[in-house]
Amino acid sequence: MNKTRVLVVEDQTMPRQLFEMLIGASEDFELAAAIDSAELADVYCLGNAVDLVLMDVITRGGRSGLDAAARIKRQTPQVKIIVVTSMPECSYIDRARAIGVESFWYKEAAEESILNLMRRTMAGESVYPASTPELILGRASSLEFTARELEVLREMTGGYTNTEIGERLHMSVGSVKAHVLSMLDKTGFRNRTELAVRARESGLVILRDENAEN
């Protein structure tokens, strides 16, 4: 039986070694390579036999795994991709779907093993979690925030003012202020700076680099 060749793109040592161990011990997968940056992942897929990529979202040097996944899908669309991440940022799932990524797996909150997800993906399934992992921010659950509040909060982590956020999201300043006050009320934080810092530290929202690829 021909084994599925897997490229692991993961910058954290322990998860990368775990993936390598699981793949090495399996009967139907073999490790093509393990690299710590997404920068050249697409180049590797072009020049080597790869059937499946386990792609972290944020890799060494801040290189985006989602940007690399988009390049892979353009250049070698037959290669299947599973995005793996510990970041609960809700936009990652939407971006992965839009790119054409087959499956999505949360490292800490997954309900099934990565090997089982790999087998399902190679069998033609597209497997995504029903929701992002729940986080506690102050006295609020992340599930309590509306989609619009999360958009405003994401911009807040970039240090933008209410006026700038309104311009970027095509909202009135009054609406931005209302969303900020609602989130402060839910979390119990004292001010918008504390709210933005805690949100960024938790990984609940991560402002995308505007120079990144689509």
PDB file of C-alpha atoms in Angstrom:
ATOM      1  CA  MET A   1       0.000   0.000   0.000  1.00  0.00           C
ATOM      2  CA  ASN A   2       1.299   3.415  -0.954  1.00  0.00           C
ATOM      3  CA  LYS A   3       1.515   5.643   2.064  1.00  0.00           C
ATOM      4  CA  THR A   4       0.232   9.211   2.110  1.00  0.00           C
ATOM      5  CA  ARG A   5       3.177  11.598   2.176  1.00  0.00           C
ATOM      6  CA  VAL A   6       2.724  14.383   4.722  1.00  0.00           C
ATOM      7  CA  LEU A   7       4.453  17.757   4.979  1.00  0.00           C
ATOM      8  CA  VAL A   8       4.331  19.209   8.498  1.00  0.00           C
ATOM      9  CA  VAL A   9       4.595  23.006   8.782  1.00  0.00           C
ATOM     10  CA  GLU A  10       4.832  23.855  12.480  1.00  0.00           C
ATOM     11  CA  ASP A  11       7.206  26.166  14.342  1.00  0.00           C
ATOM     12  CA  GLN A  12       6.585  24.885  17.889  1.00  0.00           C
ATOM     13  CA  THR A  13       8.923  22.044  18.728  1.00  0.00           C
ATOM     14  CA  MET A  14       6.586  19.874  20.804  1.00  0.00           C
ATOM     15  CA  PRO A  15       3.625  19.826  18.378  1.00  0.00           C
ATOM     16  CA  ARG A  16       5.983  19.287  15.436  1.00  0.00           C
ATOM     17  CA  GLN A  17       7.665  16.343  17.157  1.00  0.00           C
ATOM     18  CA  LEU A  18       4.274  14.919  18.121  1.00  0.00           C
ATOM     19  CA  PHE A  19       3.071  15.057  14.522  1.00  0.00           C
ATOM     20  CA  GLU A  20       6.317  13.438  13.366  1.00  0.00           C
ATOM     21  CA  MET A  21       5.940  10.644  15.933  1.00  0.00           C
ATOM     22  CA  LEU A  22       2.300   9.948  15.078  1.00  0.00           C
ATOM     23  CA  ILE A  23       2.995   9.910  11.357  1.00  0.00           C
ATOM     24  CA  GLY A  24       6.054   7.711  11.785  1.00  0.00           C
ATOM     25  CA  ALA A  25       4.111   5.169  13.832  1.00  0.00           C
ATOM     26  CA  SER A  26       1.126   5.002  11.480  1.00  0.00           C
ATOM     27  CA  GLU A  27       0.600   2.384   8.797  1.00  0.00           C
ATOM     28  CA  ASP A  28      -0.865   4.674   6.142  1.00  0.00           C
ATOM     29  CA  PHE A  29       1.180   7.878   6.443  1.00  0.00           C
ATOM     30  CA  GLU A  30       4.833   8.774   6.023  1.00  0.00           C
ATOM     31  CA  LEU A  31       6.662  12.009   6.734  1.00  0.00           C
ATOM     32  CA  ALA A  32       7.769  13.911   3.640  1.00  0.00           C
ATOM     33  CA  ALA A  33       9.378  16.686   5.688  1.00  0.00           C
ATOM     34  CA  ALA A  34       8.857  18.859   8.757  1.00  0.00           C
ATOM     35  CA  ILE A  35       9.619  22.576   8.478  1.00  0.00           C
ATOM     36  CA  ASP A  36       9.124  25.472  10.874  1.00  0.00           C
ATOM     37  CA  SER A  37       8.132  28.233   8.437  1.00  0.00           C
ATOM     38  CA  ALA A  38       5.342  28.493   5.892  1.00  0.00           C
ATOM     39  CA  GLU A  39       7.459  30.738   3.682  1.00  0.00           C
ATOM     40  CA  LEU A  40       8.659  27.949   1.395  1.00  0.00           C
ATOM     41  CA  ALA A  41       5.922  25.375   1.950  1.00  0.00           C
ATOM     42  CA  ASP A  42       4.474  25.926  -1.518  1.00  0.00           C
ATOM     43  CA  VAL A  43       7.927  25.616  -3.082  1.00  0.00           C
ATOM     44  CA  TYR A  44       8.444  22.302  -1.301  1.00  0.00           C
ATOM     45  CA  CYS A  45       5.098  21.008  -2.623  1.00  0.00           C
ATOM     46  CA  LEU A  46       6.063  22.000  -6.169  1.00  0.00           C
ATOM     47  CA  GLY A  47       9.369  20.146  -6.061  1.00  0.00           C
ATOM     48  CA  ASN A  48       8.515  17.095  -3.973  1.00  0.00           C
ATOM     49  CA  ALA A  49       5.892  14.377  -3.653  1.00  0.00           C
ATOM     50  CA  VAL A  50       3.378  15.624  -1.069  1.00  0.00           C
ATOM     51  CA  ASP A  51      -0.196  14.418  -0.638  1.00  0.00           C
ATOM     52  CA  LEU A  52      -1.199  16.201   2.565  1.00  0.00           C
ATOM     53  CA  VAL A  53       0.012  19.265   4.473  1.00  0.00           C
ATOM     54  CA  LEU A  54      -0.492  19.895   8.184  1.00  0.00           C
ATOM     55  CA  MET A  55      -0.283  23.684   8.211  1.00  0.00           C
ATOM     56  CA  ASP A  56       0.033  25.845  11.305  1.00  0.00           C
ATOM     57  CA  VAL A  57      -1.537  29.308  10.997  1.00  0.00           C
ATOM     58  CA  ILE A  58       1.348  31.360  12.382  1.00  0.00           C
ATOM     59  CA  THR A  59       4.845  29.989  11.793  1.00  0.00           C
ATOM     60  CA  ARG A  60       8.435  31.094  12.327  1.00  0.00           C
ATOM     61  CA  GLY A  61       9.064  34.726  11.544  1.00  0.00           C
ATOM     62  CA  GLY A  62       5.353  35.447  11.600  1.00  0.00           C
ATOM     63  CA  ARG A  63       4.878  33.722   8.243  1.00  0.00           C
ATOM     64  CA  SER A  64       1.215  32.985   7.593  1.00  0.00           C
ATOM     65  CA  GLY A  65       0.183  29.399   7.033  1.00  0.00           C
ATOM     66  CA  LEU A  66      -3.063  30.572   5.452  1.00  0.00           C
ATOM     67  CA  ASP A  67      -1.169  32.630   2.879  1.00  0.00           C
ATOM     68  CA  ALA A  68       0.995  29.577   2.152  1.00  0.00           C
ATOM     69  CA  ALA A  69      -2.124  27.404   1.873  1.00  0.00           C
ATOM     70  CA  ALA A  70      -3.521  29.802  -0.725  1.00  0.00           C
ATOM     71  CA  ARG A  71      -0.329  29.534  -2.776  1.00  0.00           C
ATOM     72  CA  ILE A  72      -0.362  25.742  -2.534  1.00  0.00           C
ATOM     73  CA  LYS A  73      -3.968  25.575  -3.690  1.00  0.00           C
ATOM     74  CA  ARG A  74      -3.165  27.774  -6.686  1.00  0.00           C
ATOM     75  CA  GLN A  75      -0.030  25.881  -7.702  1.00  0.00           C
ATOM     76  CA  THR A  76      -0.694  22.288  -6.614  1.00  0.00           C
ATOM     77  CA  PRO A  77      -4.457  22.011  -6.027  1.00  0.00           C
ATOM     78  CA  GLN A  78      -4.295  18.231  -5.705  1.00  0.00           C
ATOM     79  CA  VAL A  79      -2.423  18.576  -2.389  1.00  0.00           C
ATOM     80  CA  LYS A  80      -4.841  18.389   0.513  1.00  0.00           C
ATOM     81  CA  ILE A  81      -4.376  20.710   3.494  1.00  0.00           C
ATOM     82  CA  ILE A  82      -5.379  20.558   7.142  1.00  0.00           C
ATOM     83  CA  VAL A  83      -4.945  23.819   9.035  1.00  0.00           C
ATOM     84  CA  VAL A  84      -3.881  23.201  12.638  1.00  0.00           C
ATOM     85  CA  THR A  85      -3.891  25.965  15.230  1.00  0.00           C
ATOM     86  CA  SER A  86      -4.267  26.805  18.893  1.00  0.00           C
ATOM     87  CA  MET A  87      -5.529  30.311  18.057  1.00  0.00           C
ATOM     88  CA  PRO A  88      -9.308  30.759  18.446  1.00  0.00           C
ATOM     89  CA  GLU A  89      -9.415  33.739  16.041  1.00  0.00           C
ATOM     90  CA  CYS A  90     -12.763  33.179  14.332  1.00  0.00           C
ATOM     91  CA  SER A  91     -11.774  34.606  10.928  1.00  0.00           C
ATOM     92  CA  TYR A  92      -9.255  31.799  10.391  1.00  0.00           C
ATOM     93  CA  ILE A  93     -12.008  29.264   9.698  1.00  0.00           C
ATOM     94  CA  ASP A  94     -13.699  31.534   7.157  1.00  0.00           C
ATOM     95  CA  ARG A  95     -10.397  32.268   5.408  1.00  0.00           C
ATOM     96  CA  ALA A  96      -9.469  28.574   5.297  1.00  0.00           C
ATOM     97  CA  ARG A  97     -12.802  27.687   3.693  1.00  0.00           C
ATOM     98  CA  ALA A  98     -12.453  30.485   1.145  1.00  0.00           C
ATOM     99  CA  ILE A  99      -8.962  29.307   0.211  1.00  0.00           C
ATOM    100  CA  GLY A 100     -10.175  25.753  -0.323  1.00  0.00           C
ATOM    101  CA  VAL A 101      -8.476  24.136   2.660  1.00  0.00           C
ATOM    102  CA  GLU A 102     -10.005  20.696   3.157  1.00  0.00           C
ATOM    103  CA  SER A 103     -10.047  20.484   6.969  1.00  0.00           C
ATOM    104  CA  PHE A 104      -9.399  22.477  10.141  1.00  0.00           C
ATOM    105  CA  TRP A 105      -8.178  21.182  13.534  1.00  0.00           C
ATOM    106  CA  TYR A 106      -7.735  22.922  16.882  1.00  0.00           C
ATOM    107  CA  LYS A 107      -4.726  21.585  18.765  1.00  0.00           C
ATOM    108  CA  GLU A 108      -6.096  21.924  22.281  1.00  0.00           C
ATOM    109  CA  ALA A 109      -9.843  21.638  21.693  1.00  0.00           C
ATOM    110  CA  ALA A 110     -10.151  18.912  19.055  1.00  0.00           C
ATOM    111  CA  GLU A 111     -12.740  16.207  19.659  1.00  0.00           C
ATOM    112  CA  GLU A 112     -10.923  13.640  17.518  1.00  0.00           C
ATOM    113  CA  SER A 113      -7.323  12.673  16.891  1.00  0.00           C
ATOM    114  CA  ILE A 114      -5.316  14.316  14.171  1.00  0.00           C
ATOM    115  CA  LEU A 115      -4.653  10.920  12.566  1.00  0.00           C
ATOM    116  CA  ASN A 116      -8.368  10.209  12.281  1.00  0.00           C
ATOM    117  CA  LEU A 117      -8.930  13.644  10.783  1.00  0.00           C
ATOM    118  CA  MET A 118      -6.104  13.017   8.312  1.00  0.00           C
ATOM    119  CA  ARG A 119      -7.697   9.739   7.227  1.00  0.00           C
ATOM    120  CA  ARG A 120     -11.111  11.353   6.799  1.00  0.00           C
ATOM    121  CA  THR A 121      -9.573  14.191   4.797  1.00  0.00           C
ATOM    122  CA  MET A 122      -7.685  11.834   2.489  1.00  0.00           C
ATOM    123  CA  ALA A 123     -10.922   9.870   2.021  1.00  0.00           C
ATOM    124  CA  GLY A 124     -12.493  12.994   0.563  1.00  0.00           C
ATOM    125  CA  GLU A 125     -14.207  14.554   3.571  1.00  0.00           C
ATOM    126  CA  SER A 126     -13.962  18.212   4.514  1.00  0.00           C
ATOM    127  CA  VAL A 127     -13.952  18.438   8.291  1.00  0.00           C
ATOM    128  CA  TYR A 128     -14.363  21.704  10.170  1.00  0.00           C
ATOM    129  CA  PRO A 129     -15.219  22.371  13.828  1.00  0.00           C
ATOM    130  CA  ALA A 130     -18.742  23.514  14.573  1.00  0.00           C
ATOM    131  CA  SER A 131     -17.452  26.566  16.437  1.00  0.00           C
ATOM    132  CA  THR A 132     -14.319  28.219  17.739  1.00  0.00           C
ATOM    133  CA  PRO A 133     -13.060  27.218  21.204  1.00  0.00           C
ATOM    134  CA  GLU A 134     -14.598  29.132  24.087  1.00  0.00           C
ATOM    135  CA  LEU A 135     -12.380  31.628  25.888  1.00  0.00           C
ATOM    136  CA  ILE A 136     -13.039  33.597  29.038  1.00  0.00           C
ATOM    137  CA  LEU A 137     -12.285  37.288  28.726  1.00  0.00           C
ATOM    138  CA  GLY A 138     -12.763  39.047  32.034  1.00  0.00           C
ATOM    139  CA  ARG A 139     -16.174  37.910  33.222  1.00  0.00           C
ATOM    140  CA  ALA A 140     -17.469  37.128  29.725  1.00  0.00           C
ATOM    141  CA  SER A 141     -17.400  34.071  27.507  1.00  0.00           C
ATOM    142  CA  SER A 142     -16.075  34.684  24.017  1.00  0.00           C
ATOM    143  CA  LEU A 143     -19.325  33.156  22.756  1.00  0.00           C
ATOM    144  CA  GLU A 144     -21.197  36.174  24.129  1.00  0.00           C
ATOM    145  CA  PHE A 145     -19.620  38.584  21.649  1.00  0.00           C
ATOM    146  CA  THR A 146     -21.479  39.363  18.450  1.00  0.00           C
ATOM    147  CA  ALA A 147     -19.753  39.094  15.076  1.00  0.00           C
ATOM    148  CA  ARG A 148     -19.734  42.883  14.785  1.00  0.00           C
ATOM    149  CA  GLU A 149     -18.244  43.296  18.253  1.00  0.00           C
ATOM    150  CA  LEU A 150     -15.447  40.927  17.305  1.00  0.00           C
ATOM    151  CA  GLU A 151     -14.739  42.955  14.170  1.00  0.00           C
ATOM    152  CA  VAL A 152     -14.454  46.125  16.270  1.00  0.00           C
ATOM    153  CA  LEU A 153     -12.361  44.343  18.878  1.00  0.00           C
ATOM    154  CA  ARG A 154      -9.984  43.053  16.194  1.00  0.00           C
ATOM    155  CA  GLU A 155      -9.382  46.595  14.986  1.00  0.00           C
ATOM    156  CA  MET A 156      -8.908  47.787  18.570  1.00  0.00           C
ATOM    157  CA  THR A 157      -5.970  45.420  18.981  1.00  0.00           C
ATOM    158  CA  GLY A 158      -4.244  47.369  16.213  1.00  0.00           C
ATOM    159  CA  GLY A 159      -4.430  50.549  18.288  1.00  0.00           C
ATOM    160  CA  TYR A 160      -6.936  52.276  16.032  1.00  0.00           C
ATOM    161  CA  THR A 161      -9.171  55.041  17.395  1.00  0.00           C
ATOM    162  CA  ASN A 162     -12.968  54.872  17.244  1.00  0.00           C
ATOM    163  CA  THR A 163     -12.924  57.230  14.265  1.00  0.00           C
ATOM    164  CA  GLU A 164     -10.366  55.080  12.424  1.00  0.00           C
ATOM    165  CA  ILE A 165     -12.275  51.892  13.236  1.00  0.00           C
ATOM    166  CA  GLY A 166     -15.446  53.449  11.900  1.00  0.00           C
ATOM    167  CA  GLU A 167     -13.720  54.339   8.657  1.00  0.00           C
ATOM    168  CA  ARG A 168     -12.148  50.896   8.300  1.00  0.00           C
ATOM    169  CA  LEU A 169     -15.402  49.037   9.019  1.00  0.00           C
ATOM    170  CA  HIS A 170     -17.721  51.550   7.335  1.00  0.00           C
ATOM    171  CA  MET A 171     -19.538  52.297  10.590  1.00  0.00           C
ATOM    172  CA  SER A 172     -20.488  55.471  12.385  1.00  0.00           C
ATOM    173  CA  VAL A 173     -18.335  56.530  15.326  1.00  0.00           C
ATOM    174  CA  GLY A 174     -21.415  56.242  17.503  1.00  0.00           C
ATOM    175  CA  SER A 175     -21.875  52.589  16.536  1.00  0.00           C
ATOM    176  CA  VAL A 176     -18.222  51.846  17.279  1.00  0.00           C
ATOM    177  CA  LYS A 177     -18.542  53.458  20.706  1.00  0.00           C
ATOM    178  CA  ALA A 178     -21.694  51.450  21.417  1.00  0.00           C
ATOM    179  CA  HIS A 179     -19.931  48.176  20.597  1.00  0.00           C
ATOM    180  CA  VAL A 180     -16.937  49.105  22.754  1.00  0.00           C
ATOM    181  CA  LEU A 181     -19.182  49.994  25.704  1.00  0.00           C
ATOM    182  CA  SER A 182     -21.117  46.740  25.259  1.00  0.00           C
ATOM    183  CA  MET A 183     -17.885  44.709  25.392  1.00  0.00           C
ATOM    184  CA  LEU A 184     -16.629  46.631  28.413  1.00  0.00           C
ATOM    185  CA  ASP A 185     -19.919  45.910  30.164  1.00  0.00           C
ATOM    186  CA  LYS A 186     -19.721  42.201  29.329  1.00  0.00           C
ATOM    187  CA  THR A 187     -16.096  41.766  30.378  1.00  0.00           C
ATOM    188  CA  GLY A 188     -15.963  44.165  33.309  1.00  0.00           C
ATOM    189  CA  PHE A 189     -12.689  45.666  32.078  1.00  0.00           C
ATOM    190  CA  ARG A 190     -12.006  49.258  33.077  1.00  0.00           C
ATOM    191  CA  ASN A 191     -11.172  50.721  29.682  1.00  0.00           C
ATOM    192  CA  ARG A 192     -10.710  49.969  25.999  1.00  0.00           C
ATOM    193  CA  THR A 193      -6.947  49.590  26.348  1.00  0.00           C
ATOM    194  CA  GLU A 194      -7.286  46.761  28.849  1.00  0.00           C
ATOM    195  CA  LEU A 195      -9.957  45.147  26.675  1.00  0.00           C
ATOM    196  CA  ALA A 196      -7.754  45.304  23.567  1.00  0.00           C
ATOM    197  CA  VAL A 197      -4.637  44.025  25.341  1.00  0.00           C
ATOM    198  CA  ARG A 198      -6.441  41.094  26.944  1.00  0.00           C
ATOM    199  CA  ALA A 199      -8.123  40.176  23.667  1.00  0.00           C
ATOM    200  CA  ARG A 200      -4.808  40.225  21.803  1.00  0.00           C
ATOM    201  CA  GLU A 201      -3.018  38.196  24.488  1.00  0.00           C
ATOM    202  CA  SER A 202      -5.731  35.545  24.510  1.00  0.00           C
ATOM    203  CA  GLY A 203      -5.675  35.130  20.737  1.00  0.00           C
ATOM    204  CA  LEU A 204      -9.429  35.750  20.557  1.00  0.00           C
ATOM    205  CA  VAL A 205      -8.889  38.250  17.744  1.00  0.00           C
ATOM    206  CA  ILE A 206      -5.745  38.822  15.697  1.00  0.00           C
ATOM    207  CA  LEU A 207      -5.467  41.740  13.311  1.00  0.00           C
ATOM    208  CA  ARG A 208      -4.334  40.533   9.918  1.00  0.00           C
ATOM    209  CA  ASP A 209      -1.299  42.030   8.258  1.00  0.00           C
ATOM    210  CA  GLU A 210      -2.700  44.234   5.511  1.00  0.00           C
ATOM    211  CA  ASN A 211       0.336  43.446   3.357  1.00  0.00           C
ATOM    212  CA  ALA A 212      -0.453  39.722   3.468  1.00  0.00           C
ATOM    213  CA  GLU A 213      -1.769  37.859   0.461  1.00  0.00           C
ATOM    214  CA  ASN A 214      -5.460  37.210  -0.090  1.00  0.00           C
TER     215      ASN A 214
END
